[in-house]
mmCIF file of N, CA and C in Angstrom:
data_model
loop_
_atom_site.group_PDB
_atom_site.id
_atom_site.type_symbol
_atom_site.label_atom_id
_atom_site.label_comp_id
_atom_site.label_asym_id
_atom_site.label_seq_id
_atom_site.Cartn_x
_atom_site.Cartn_y
_atom_site.Cartn_z
ATOM 1 N N UNK A 1 48.123 -68.035 -117.638
ATOM 2 C CA UNK A 1 47.369 -67.660 -116.620
ATOM 3 C C UNK A 1 48.002 -66.978 -115.308
ATOM 4 N N UNK A 2 47.761 -66.432 -114.506
ATOM 5 C CA UNK A 2 48.275 -66.423 -113.334
ATOM 6 C C UNK A 2 47.064 -66.052 -112.204
ATOM 7 N N UNK A 3 47.169 -66.727 -110.479
ATOM 8 C CA UNK A 3 46.487 -66.771 -110.136
ATOM 9 C C UNK A 3 47.157 -66.317 -108.888
ATOM 10 N N UNK A 4 46.506 -65.037 -108.174
ATOM 11 C CA UNK A 4 47.371 -64.583 -106.995
ATOM 12 C C UNK A 4 49.205 -64.202 -107.020
ATOM 13 N N UNK A 5 49.586 -63.909 -108.497
ATOM 14 C CA UNK A 5 51.142 -63.870 -108.261
ATOM 15 C C UNK A 5 51.307 -64.827 -108.647
ATOM 16 N N UNK A 6 51.174 -65.909 -108.719
ATOM 17 C CA UNK A 6 51.686 -67.514 -108.896
ATOM 18 C C UNK A 6 51.384 -67.708 -110.278
ATOM 19 N N UNK A 7 52.137 -68.235 -111.162
ATOM 20 C CA UNK A 7 52.026 -68.088 -112.753
ATOM 21 C C UNK A 7 52.076 -70.108 -113.165
ATOM 22 N N UNK A 8 50.984 -70.027 -113.726
ATOM 23 C CA UNK A 8 50.366 -71.108 -113.765
ATOM 24 C C UNK A 8 50.508 -71.590 -115.318
ATOM 25 N N UNK A 9 50.555 -72.734 -116.084
ATOM 26 C CA UNK A 9 50.720 -72.779 -117.475
ATOM 27 C C UNK A 9 50.193 -73.801 -117.548
ATOM 28 N N UNK A 10 48.846 -73.642 -118.475
ATOM 29 C CA UNK A 10 47.851 -74.429 -118.363
ATOM 30 C C UNK A 10 48.473 -75.458 -119.094
ATOM 31 N N UNK A 11 49.562 -75.139 -120.458
ATOM 32 C CA UNK A 11 49.656 -76.412 -121.124
ATOM 33 C C UNK A 11 51.259 -76.244 -121.738
ATOM 34 N N UNK A 12 51.745 -77.164 -122.239
ATOM 35 C CA UNK A 12 53.428 -76.804 -122.310
ATOM 36 C C UNK A 12 53.223 -76.590 -123.363
ATOM 37 N N UNK A 13 53.769 -75.632 -124.308
ATOM 38 C CA UNK A 13 54.150 -76.133 -125.416
ATOM 39 C C UNK A 13 55.881 -75.721 -125.711
ATOM 40 N N UNK A 14 55.875 -76.230 -126.595
ATOM 41 C CA UNK A 14 58.281 -75.815 -127.439
ATOM 42 C C UNK A 14 58.415 -74.651 -126.441
ATOM 43 N N UNK A 15 57.637 -73.696 -126.730
ATOM 44 C CA UNK A 15 57.807 -72.465 -126.617
ATOM 45 C C UNK A 15 58.009 -72.014 -125.378
ATOM 46 N N UNK A 16 56.990 -72.683 -124.553
ATOM 47 C CA UNK A 16 57.535 -72.562 -123.034
ATOM 48 C C UNK A 16 58.204 -72.959 -121.973
ATOM 49 N N UNK A 17 58.912 -74.440 -123.266
ATOM 50 C CA UNK A 17 59.535 -75.107 -122.600
ATOM 51 C C UNK A 17 60.884 -74.349 -122.925
ATOM 52 N N UNK A 18 61.413 -73.756 -123.431
ATOM 53 C CA UNK A 18 62.618 -72.738 -123.978
ATOM 54 C C UNK A 18 63.029 -71.335 -123.081
ATOM 55 N N UNK A 19 61.874 -71.381 -122.860
ATOM 56 C CA UNK A 19 61.628 -69.911 -121.717
ATOM 57 C C UNK A 19 61.500 -70.277 -120.930
ATOM 58 N N UNK A 20 61.431 -71.711 -119.878
ATOM 59 C CA UNK A 20 61.555 -72.074 -118.450
ATOM 60 C C UNK A 20 62.962 -72.693 -118.601
ATOM 61 N N UNK A 21 63.696 -73.200 -119.203
ATOM 62 C CA UNK A 21 64.738 -73.203 -119.642
ATOM 63 C C UNK A 21 66.133 -72.425 -119.729
ATOM 64 N N UNK A 22 65.253 -71.590 -120.860
ATOM 65 C CA UNK A 22 66.416 -70.296 -120.297
ATOM 66 C C UNK A 22 66.743 -69.164 -119.251
ATOM 67 N N UNK A 23 65.231 -69.284 -118.568
ATOM 68 C CA UNK A 23 65.231 -68.839 -116.941
ATOM 69 C C UNK A 23 65.928 -69.530 -116.126
ATOM 70 N N UNK A 24 66.124 -71.090 -116.066
ATOM 71 C CA UNK A 24 66.490 -71.543 -114.790
ATOM 72 C C UNK A 24 68.199 -71.696 -115.511
ATOM 73 N N UNK A 25 68.385 -71.279 -116.788
ATOM 74 C CA UNK A 25 69.663 -71.015 -116.767
ATOM 75 C C UNK A 25 70.152 -69.749 -116.582
ATOM 76 N N UNK A 26 69.541 -68.432 -116.595
ATOM 77 C CA UNK A 26 69.989 -67.657 -116.549
ATOM 78 C C UNK A 26 69.912 -67.320 -114.843
ATOM 79 N N UNK A 27 69.183 -68.269 -114.290
ATOM 80 C CA UNK A 27 69.054 -67.983 -112.445
ATOM 81 C C UNK A 27 70.645 -69.032 -111.932
ATOM 82 N N UNK A 28 70.940 -69.454 -112.658
ATOM 83 C CA UNK A 28 72.185 -70.862 -112.289
ATOM 84 C C UNK A 28 73.549 -70.275 -112.627
ATOM 85 N N UNK A 29 72.954 -69.471 -113.861
ATOM 86 C CA UNK A 29 74.296 -68.594 -114.017
ATOM 87 C C UNK A 29 74.366 -66.934 -113.077
ATOM 88 N N UNK A 30 73.581 -66.635 -112.202
ATOM 89 C CA UNK A 30 73.378 -65.802 -111.027
ATOM 90 C C UNK A 30 74.243 -66.563 -109.873
ATOM 91 N N UNK A 31 73.889 -67.646 -109.756
ATOM 92 C CA UNK A 31 74.517 -67.907 -108.582
ATOM 93 C C UNK A 31 75.510 -68.287 -108.880
ATOM 94 N N UNK A 32 75.906 -68.255 -109.959
ATOM 95 C CA UNK A 32 77.858 -69.069 -109.686
ATOM 96 C C UNK A 32 78.399 -67.618 -110.004
ATOM 97 N N UNK A 33 77.974 -66.549 -110.545
ATOM 98 C CA UNK A 33 78.412 -65.684 -110.632
ATOM 99 C C UNK A 33 78.498 -64.747 -109.504
ATOM 100 N N UNK A 34 77.574 -65.167 -108.689
ATOM 101 C CA UNK A 34 77.866 -64.222 -107.158
ATOM 102 C C UNK A 34 78.731 -65.264 -105.991
ATOM 103 N N UNK A 35 78.750 -66.097 -106.354
ATOM 104 C CA UNK A 35 79.769 -67.389 -105.567
ATOM 105 C C UNK A 35 80.739 -66.762 -105.347
ATOM 106 N N UNK A 36 81.195 -66.939 -106.707
ATOM 107 C CA UNK A 36 82.299 -66.151 -107.128
ATOM 108 C C UNK A 36 82.733 -64.588 -106.916
ATOM 109 N N UNK A 37 82.077 -63.831 -106.515
ATOM 110 C CA UNK A 37 82.399 -62.344 -106.314
ATOM 111 C C UNK A 37 81.992 -62.090 -105.116
ATOM 112 N N UNK A 38 81.174 -63.328 -104.483
ATOM 113 C CA UNK A 38 81.415 -63.331 -102.702
ATOM 114 C C UNK A 38 82.579 -63.939 -102.478
ATOM 115 N N UNK A 39 83.813 -64.953 -102.789
ATOM 116 C CA UNK A 39 84.258 -65.357 -102.403
ATOM 117 C C UNK A 39 86.058 -64.458 -102.836
ATOM 118 N N UNK A 40 85.658 -63.638 -104.029
ATOM 119 C CA UNK A 40 86.930 -62.722 -104.486
ATOM 120 C C UNK A 40 86.733 -61.959 -103.395
ATOM 121 N N UNK A 41 85.512 -61.319 -102.397
ATOM 122 C CA UNK A 41 85.880 -60.402 -101.650
ATOM 123 C C UNK A 41 86.119 -60.802 -100.400
ATOM 124 N N UNK A 42 85.919 -62.299 -100.295
ATOM 125 C CA UNK A 42 86.878 -62.215 -98.705
ATOM 126 C C UNK A 42 88.283 -62.735 -98.536
ATOM 127 N N UNK A 43 88.874 -62.641 -99.948
ATOM 128 C CA UNK A 43 90.082 -63.360 -100.569
ATOM 129 C C UNK A 43 91.309 -61.624 -100.710
ATOM 130 N N UNK A 44 89.976 -60.471 -100.908
ATOM 131 C CA UNK A 44 90.929 -59.510 -101.750
ATOM 132 C C UNK A 44 91.904 -58.670 -100.486
ATOM 133 N N UNK A 45 91.168 -59.125 -98.965
ATOM 134 C CA UNK A 45 91.903 -58.222 -98.098
ATOM 135 C C UNK A 45 93.662 -58.877 -97.751
ATOM 136 N N UNK A 46 93.510 -60.588 -98.133
ATOM 137 C CA UNK A 46 94.110 -60.903 -97.910
ATOM 138 C C UNK A 46 95.551 -61.228 -98.913
ATOM 139 N N UNK A 47 94.968 -61.007 -99.917
ATOM 140 C CA UNK A 47 95.833 -59.974 -100.932
ATOM 141 C C UNK A 47 96.552 -58.991 -101.116
ATOM 142 N N UNK A 48 95.768 -58.458 -101.032
ATOM 143 C CA UNK A 48 96.542 -56.587 -100.299
ATOM 144 C C UNK A 48 97.872 -57.021 -99.166
ATOM 145 N N UNK A 49 97.093 -58.121 -98.359
ATOM 146 C CA UNK A 49 98.108 -57.563 -96.760
ATOM 147 C C UNK A 49 99.447 -58.208 -97.486
ATOM 148 N N UNK A 50 99.038 -59.706 -98.018
ATOM 149 C CA UNK A 50 100.566 -60.089 -98.133
ATOM 150 C C UNK A 50 100.860 -59.376 -99.316
ATOM 151 N N UNK A 51 100.664 -58.474 -100.060
ATOM 152 C CA UNK A 51 101.259 -57.179 -100.777
ATOM 153 C C UNK A 51 102.091 -56.771 -100.525
ATOM 154 N N UNK A 52 102.632 -56.558 -99.292
ATOM 155 C CA UNK A 52 103.421 -55.389 -98.218
ATOM 156 C C UNK A 52 104.453 -56.602 -98.072
ATOM 157 N N UNK A 53 105.728 -55.481 -98.841
ATOM 158 C CA UNK A 53 107.039 -56.600 -98.810
ATOM 159 C C UNK A 53 107.970 -55.852 -98.047
ATOM 160 N N UNK A 54 108.676 -56.117 -96.943
ATOM 161 C CA UNK A 54 109.494 -55.294 -96.887
ATOM 162 C C UNK A 54 111.003 -55.825 -96.976
ATOM 163 N N UNK A 55 112.077 -54.975 -97.027
ATOM 164 C CA UNK A 55 113.910 -55.577 -96.825
ATOM 165 C C UNK A 55 113.992 -55.509 -95.843
ATOM 166 N N UNK A 56 114.313 -56.106 -95.159
ATOM 167 C CA UNK A 56 115.251 -56.363 -93.644
ATOM 168 C C UNK A 56 116.931 -56.445 -94.033
ATOM 169 N N UNK A 57 117.612 -55.259 -93.592
ATOM 170 C CA UNK A 57 119.066 -54.789 -93.329
ATOM 171 C C UNK A 57 119.249 -56.069 -92.882
ATOM 172 N N UNK A 58 119.128 -56.248 -91.790
ATOM 173 C CA UNK A 58 119.520 -57.491 -90.906
ATOM 174 C C UNK A 58 118.213 -58.090 -90.320
ATOM 175 N N UNK A 59 118.670 -59.318 -90.013
ATOM 176 C CA UNK A 59 117.739 -59.802 -89.002
ATOM 177 C C UNK A 59 117.824 -60.953 -87.705
ATOM 178 N N UNK A 60 117.497 -60.661 -86.914
ATOM 179 C CA UNK A 60 116.176 -60.403 -86.456
ATOM 180 C C UNK A 60 116.298 -58.789 -86.410
ATOM 181 N N UNK A 61 116.723 -57.939 -85.948
ATOM 182 C CA UNK A 61 116.496 -56.438 -85.355
ATOM 183 C C UNK A 61 116.039 -55.272 -86.798
ATOM 184 N N UNK A 62 116.751 -56.245 -87.695
ATOM 185 C CA UNK A 62 115.294 -55.266 -88.437
ATOM 186 C C UNK A 62 113.845 -55.422 -88.796
ATOM 187 N N UNK A 63 113.414 -56.334 -88.371
ATOM 188 C CA UNK A 63 111.656 -56.370 -87.623
ATOM 189 C C UNK A 63 111.473 -55.363 -86.793
ATOM 190 N N UNK A 64 112.541 -54.395 -85.717
ATOM 191 C CA UNK A 64 111.718 -53.664 -85.491
ATOM 192 C C UNK A 64 111.612 -52.008 -86.221
ATOM 193 N N UNK A 65 111.942 -51.960 -87.255
ATOM 194 C CA UNK A 65 111.783 -50.782 -88.069
ATOM 195 C C UNK A 65 110.836 -51.878 -89.423
ATOM 196 N N UNK A 66 109.834 -51.890 -88.445
ATOM 197 C CA UNK A 66 108.877 -53.035 -89.676
ATOM 198 C C UNK A 66 107.383 -52.205 -88.935
ATOM 199 N N UNK A 67 106.831 -51.925 -89.724
ATOM 200 C CA UNK A 67 105.369 -51.533 -88.767
ATOM 201 C C UNK A 67 104.628 -52.527 -88.155
ATOM 202 N N UNK A 68 104.242 -52.718 -87.547
ATOM 203 C CA UNK A 68 103.585 -53.051 -86.546
ATOM 204 C C UNK A 68 101.769 -54.501 -87.681
ATOM 205 N N UNK A 69 101.365 -53.423 -88.080
ATOM 206 C CA UNK A 69 100.256 -54.107 -89.320
ATOM 207 C C UNK A 69 101.524 -54.715 -89.921
ATOM 208 N N UNK A 70 102.827 -55.265 -90.435
ATOM 209 C CA UNK A 70 102.984 -56.354 -90.785
ATOM 210 C C UNK A 70 102.989 -58.121 -90.032
ATOM 211 N N UNK A 71 102.277 -57.709 -89.083
ATOM 212 C CA UNK A 71 102.232 -59.028 -87.897
ATOM 213 C C UNK A 71 100.684 -58.855 -86.929
ATOM 214 N N UNK A 72 100.762 -60.362 -86.802
ATOM 215 C CA UNK A 72 99.222 -60.147 -86.359
ATOM 216 C C UNK A 72 99.570 -60.785 -85.490
ATOM 217 N N UNK A 73 99.177 -60.861 -84.221
ATOM 218 C CA UNK A 73 99.208 -60.996 -82.819
ATOM 219 C C UNK A 73 97.815 -62.260 -82.307
ATOM 220 N N UNK A 74 98.792 -63.705 -82.055
ATOM 221 C CA UNK A 74 97.291 -64.618 -82.002
ATOM 222 C C UNK A 74 97.156 -64.764 -80.405
ATOM 223 N N UNK A 75 95.992 -65.279 -79.986
ATOM 224 C CA UNK A 75 95.760 -65.416 -78.811
ATOM 225 C C UNK A 75 96.690 -66.411 -78.286
ATOM 226 N N UNK A 76 97.999 -67.169 -77.701
ATOM 227 C CA UNK A 76 98.503 -67.290 -77.040
ATOM 228 C C UNK A 76 99.183 -66.470 -76.635
ATOM 229 N N UNK A 77 100.017 -65.819 -77.613
ATOM 230 C CA UNK A 77 99.928 -64.194 -77.302
ATOM 231 C C UNK A 77 102.098 -64.397 -78.237
ATOM 232 N N UNK A 78 101.858 -65.244 -79.234
ATOM 233 C CA UNK A 78 102.594 -65.123 -80.137
ATOM 234 C C UNK A 78 101.944 -64.371 -81.310
ATOM 235 N N UNK A 79 103.899 -64.062 -82.138
ATOM 236 C CA UNK A 79 103.814 -62.894 -83.532
ATOM 237 C C UNK A 79 103.811 -64.097 -84.597
ATOM 238 N N UNK A 80 102.496 -63.706 -85.792
ATOM 239 C CA UNK A 80 102.830 -64.318 -87.048
ATOM 240 C C UNK A 80 102.844 -62.944 -87.660
ATOM 241 N N UNK A 81 103.663 -63.420 -88.435
ATOM 242 C CA UNK A 81 103.996 -62.115 -90.009
ATOM 243 C C UNK A 81 103.024 -62.785 -90.488
ATOM 244 N N UNK A 82 102.256 -61.686 -91.423
ATOM 245 C CA UNK A 82 101.691 -61.452 -91.992
ATOM 246 C C UNK A 82 102.076 -60.598 -93.229
ATOM 247 N N UNK A 83 102.989 -60.015 -93.846
ATOM 248 C CA UNK A 83 103.849 -59.576 -95.215
ATOM 249 C C UNK A 83 105.219 -60.357 -95.100
ATOM 250 N N UNK A 84 105.762 -59.942 -96.560
ATOM 251 C CA UNK A 84 106.497 -60.719 -97.140
ATOM 252 C C UNK A 84 107.710 -60.258 -96.554
ATOM 253 N N UNK A 85 108.827 -60.726 -96.284
ATOM 254 C CA UNK A 85 110.216 -60.134 -95.912
ATOM 255 C C UNK A 85 110.673 -60.563 -96.743
ATOM 256 N N UNK A 86 112.113 -59.692 -97.131
ATOM 257 C CA UNK A 86 113.341 -60.098 -97.966
ATOM 258 C C UNK A 86 114.504 -59.768 -97.543
ATOM 259 N N UNK A 87 115.444 -60.623 -97.049
ATOM 260 C CA UNK A 87 116.535 -60.650 -96.409
ATOM 261 C C UNK A 87 117.467 -61.585 -97.193
ATOM 262 N N UNK A 88 118.481 -60.638 -97.825
ATOM 263 C CA UNK A 88 119.888 -61.400 -98.189
ATOM 264 C C UNK A 88 119.104 -61.751 -99.492
ATOM 265 N N UNK A 89 117.883 -61.753 -99.577
ATOM 266 C CA UNK A 89 117.366 -61.765 -101.371
ATOM 267 C C UNK A 89 116.774 -62.949 -100.570
ATOM 268 N N UNK A 90 116.614 -63.962 -99.945
ATOM 269 C CA UNK A 90 115.049 -64.734 -99.951
ATOM 270 C C UNK A 90 114.015 -63.847 -99.217
ATOM 271 N N UNK A 91 112.949 -64.582 -99.761
ATOM 272 C CA UNK A 91 111.751 -64.228 -99.584
ATOM 273 C C UNK A 91 111.348 -64.984 -98.132
ATOM 274 N N UNK A 92 110.915 -64.876 -97.360
ATOM 275 C CA UNK A 92 109.680 -65.275 -96.430
ATOM 276 C C UNK A 92 108.767 -65.022 -95.880
ATOM 277 N N UNK A 93 107.719 -65.598 -95.528
ATOM 278 C CA UNK A 93 106.387 -64.967 -94.815
ATOM 279 C C UNK A 93 105.965 -65.583 -93.758
ATOM 280 N N UNK A 94 105.104 -65.944 -93.287
ATOM 281 C CA UNK A 94 103.996 -67.112 -92.383
ATOM 282 C C UNK A 94 104.789 -66.982 -90.943
ATOM 283 N N UNK A 95 105.621 -66.864 -90.626
ATOM 284 C CA UNK A 95 106.897 -67.344 -89.007
ATOM 285 C C UNK A 95 106.096 -66.659 -88.502
ATOM 286 N N UNK A 96 105.892 -67.778 -87.473
ATOM 287 C CA UNK A 96 105.039 -67.333 -85.953
ATOM 288 C C UNK A 96 106.538 -67.351 -85.160
ATOM 289 N N UNK A 97 106.575 -66.259 -83.867
ATOM 290 C CA UNK A 97 107.244 -66.227 -82.920
ATOM 291 C C UNK A 97 106.838 -66.416 -81.907
ATOM 292 N N UNK A 98 107.505 -67.112 -81.201
ATOM 293 C CA UNK A 98 106.338 -67.688 -79.393
ATOM 294 C C UNK A 98 106.757 -66.879 -78.643
ATOM 295 N N UNK A 99 105.876 -66.576 -77.476
ATOM 296 C CA UNK A 99 106.024 -65.852 -76.730
ATOM 297 C C UNK A 99 107.207 -66.297 -75.791
ATOM 298 N N UNK A 100 108.152 -64.946 -75.567
ATOM 299 C CA UNK A 100 110.102 -65.798 -75.014
ATOM 300 C C UNK A 100 111.156 -65.851 -75.122
ATOM 301 N N UNK A 101 110.539 -65.765 -77.068
ATOM 302 C CA UNK A 101 111.828 -64.942 -78.300
ATOM 303 C C UNK A 101 111.773 -64.191 -77.988
ATOM 304 N N UNK A 102 113.358 -64.755 -78.825
ATOM 305 C CA UNK A 102 113.479 -62.737 -78.934
ATOM 306 C C UNK A 102 112.726 -61.395 -79.685
ATOM 307 N N UNK A 103 112.515 -62.337 -81.031
ATOM 308 C CA UNK A 103 111.764 -61.533 -82.115
ATOM 309 C C UNK A 103 110.508 -60.970 -81.330
ATOM 310 N N UNK A 104 109.774 -61.693 -80.579
ATOM 311 C CA UNK A 104 108.903 -61.330 -79.925
ATOM 312 C C UNK A 104 108.849 -60.558 -79.015
ATOM 313 N N UNK A 105 109.877 -60.035 -78.032
ATOM 314 C CA UNK A 105 110.115 -59.722 -76.608
ATOM 315 C C UNK A 105 110.506 -58.079 -78.033
ATOM 316 N N UNK A 106 110.880 -57.807 -79.106
ATOM 317 C CA UNK A 106 111.081 -56.687 -79.832
ATOM 318 C C UNK A 106 109.580 -56.457 -80.428
ATOM 319 N N UNK A 107 108.824 -57.069 -81.022
ATOM 320 C CA UNK A 107 107.367 -57.519 -81.664
ATOM 321 C C UNK A 107 106.536 -56.885 -79.655
ATOM 322 N N UNK A 108 106.503 -57.501 -78.460
ATOM 323 C CA UNK A 108 106.568 -56.498 -77.468
ATOM 324 C C UNK A 108 106.028 -54.839 -77.377
ATOM 325 N N UNK A 109 107.622 -55.070 -77.895
ATOM 326 C CA UNK A 109 108.091 -54.031 -76.656
ATOM 327 C C UNK A 109 107.758 -52.467 -77.817
ATOM 328 N N UNK A 110 107.603 -52.777 -79.467
ATOM 329 C CA UNK A 110 107.426 -51.774 -80.341
ATOM 330 C C UNK A 110 105.571 -51.825 -80.488
ATOM 331 N N UNK A 111 104.832 -52.862 -80.015
ATOM 332 C CA UNK A 111 103.682 -53.218 -80.691
ATOM 333 C C UNK A 111 102.658 -53.309 -79.562
ATOM 334 N N UNK A 112 103.733 -53.174 -78.251
ATOM 335 C CA UNK A 112 102.523 -53.780 -77.166
ATOM 336 C C UNK A 112 102.014 -55.209 -76.627
ATOM 337 N N UNK A 113 102.592 -55.589 -75.366
ATOM 338 C CA UNK A 113 102.421 -56.970 -74.947
ATOM 339 C C UNK A 113 100.422 -57.108 -74.191
ATOM 340 N N UNK A 114 99.834 -57.394 -75.801
ATOM 341 C CA UNK A 114 98.731 -57.002 -74.698
ATOM 342 C C UNK A 114 97.733 -58.352 -73.691
#
């Protein structure tokens, strides 16, 4: 029976219990799948950005040959690596160069000291 768009079960039978159970299971699966999709969308840019790899022939002078997109300017004026760098076979990423350091000076000159 329906009253103004609301489903009212007059009597519960095993068949209606199965239908309600299947509907609840479908709803829960939809919520879980949606949550996974949303989390992957949020992570995708970080994965793509981290995939950038640059081989340096010299360090730190080689940083001047890397695009500015390989670094992120922080609110305190530091520069943080957001790409992967390889120097003499060693990989590194995530280093932060504080204002006044040689590396930060090079990046200020290349990418702008905002």
